[in-house]
Amino acid sequence: LMAVWEKFRTQSPAERDLFLNGSFPDGFQWAASTESFKVEGGWTVHGKGETIWDRFGHEGKVFDNQTADLACDSYHKMDYDVYLLRGMLSPNYQFSISWARIFPTGQKESLLEQGALYYEKLIDTLLQSGIEPTVTLNHWDLPQALQDHGGWTNTSIVEAFKEFADFCFSRYGHKVKTWNTFGSPWVVSNFGYGTGEHPPGIKDPSVASYQVTHNIIKAHAEAWHVFNDKYRKNQGGKVGIALNSDWAEPNSDSPQDIEAAERYLSFMLGWFAHPIFVNGDYPALLKKQIELKKTECGEDLAVLPVFTEEEKKMIKGTADFFGLNHHTSRLISESRGSCNPGPDSVGDFQSHIDPTWPTTASSQIQSVPWGLRRLLNYIATEYTSVTNVPIYITGIGMPTEYSSDVLNDTQRIGFLKSYINEAMKAIQLDSVAIQRFTVQSLLDGFEGPQGYSQRFGLHFVNFENSDTPRTPKSSAYFYTQVIERNGFEDKKPTSFRRISGKTKQDSKLPTLPPSEVPSRSKVHHMKVIYVEYAVNLMLKMLCLFFLIIFLHFILAHNLDEVRLKGYTAWSLLDSFEWLSGYSVGFGLHHIDFTHPDRPRTPKRSAHLYHQIIRQNGFPLPVEEEPIYGHFPEGFVWSVATASYQVN
């Protein structure tokens, strides 16, 4: 940590927070993610086994007695979710498999074919849409049947996970090229078996928490070796692990606080990363600190299991990439003298939050984007330099309140923009080998103990409607733009001219000459009910240009007293265009006529029209000045098809 601290400690806030324009390297991978228990629902469908999160919710331990029984109902809305991914232009989708949906008891003898087919269909649907699947084998939702025998504290679970991983590699590995063995396993060890805030609700930070990490690390390594020995040669692909970590910023430049921050990272990130990426064993600093507290307090506050020499060899180097889940940072100071169990006390550190840091709906997550860059530098120095593997950012996101402005989520846009930019700084300015950025999450979902009270999604999910409809938020459009540009273009903002919508004199746009005003409508005082306006969307940029210009002219018509009451965009879908057949596309949505399922993908024009409808006028892009007008209240927006062309 000292090297990273020295590198950045002289930065002024202005230099630290300076926005960097530019693009990510060619081939950089963009992704969105979900986790099985947060979105799938269908908790008993087709014989799926109970998970520890099902049990936790049914025991009333989640906010407002909420459960994940239905969640987003993604089990039945797979096509809908993939449609959203296509609309976002997301080239990669990271999802987790529910162990209990394939092996209801957690054991291979209980194989449920319908559960296996669900994930097979999801993977096929993604690939047909040009989206690469990234699969996490386990993200928190352990089968309850395994927990009944001790869960991650029972050493037999290592073999059970190895067999589950073997099945998944065998079944899906010829189509899936990126695997995470675990997602945020520190949360399982610390909150599941340490504080008891997560299922299975065990409060044993001295023994169980450390045993869980020990078994998870061995299970990860066993799974990696199964892939390496049996499948890598024929399937290709990569297997890694998605570790979660805060950045630990020393609260002062004192040696004591710097050392405390180092211990914080050892107890959170190094606990898992050091065995896998360095030497097969726990960090020396972690082991030394635990022994120090044992001597100081006269008892075992932390019982750290020991890897055998054979296990160390088996664990070392078992990752093809370093997966990082990150949400926030902490200020760390030294705090000695406590003899209570728990990482803070054992580690002799205390964490703080700067009151100036922007808050989110979670008291545990503050927006500290510069911490990401420092954490990435730390990982590159401590871990990936040893094994020479790239870093994949496997999850970054922030929660908003359930009752907040759910669609116009400008706070999330600011959060993502700044964190993505810090990742770009790490690549361009620090030469850190980062190859992927994943936004958490594609959808609002069931957020653990918080239930549905916090929203992480790029898409709003209405949980009060049993059909759980999805709606893109502003952040979905922002992320689409980032993907399309592969970063942030270096350009000066432009602005449209103001349209007041009141009088000709107020308008800054030229009005139409009398010769161009539809005279019959004006003379006979007929109401113009709708206008059909079609442009060949094969010329995408030209289409957007003329669509904007045409809408400006509609306003001019309105200012010239034409009684315009609505606007219809032709056409909702690409379709059979008479003599031209399928050679031209008028649709707001592209249809792949070469595929028997005729999959639909929203075009850029669909996103634009969606924003126009939502704002009843011209949208406000991030780059533009707020000088847009609105159509009259009650103005009707529509889309159209014709029966012969689509049926």
Short mmCIF file of C-alpha atoms in Angstrom, two decimals, residues 575-576 641-647:
data_model
loop_
_atom_site.label_atom_id
_atom_site.label_comp_id
_atom_site.label_asym_id
_atom_site.label_seq_id
_atom_site.Cartn_x
_atom_site.Cartn_y
_atom_site.Cartn_z
CA SER A 575 -40.78 -5.38 -42.04
CA PHE A 576 -41.64 -6.54 -45.56
CA THR A 641 -47.25 -1.03 -38.37
CA ALA A 642 -49.35 -2.34 -41.24
CA SER A 643 -50.82 -5.85 -41.08
CA TYR A 644 -49.53 -7.21 -44.39
CA GLN A 645 -46.02 -5.98 -43.70
CA VAL A 646 -45.61 -7.67 -40.33
CA ASN A 647 -48.12 -10.51 -39.91
#
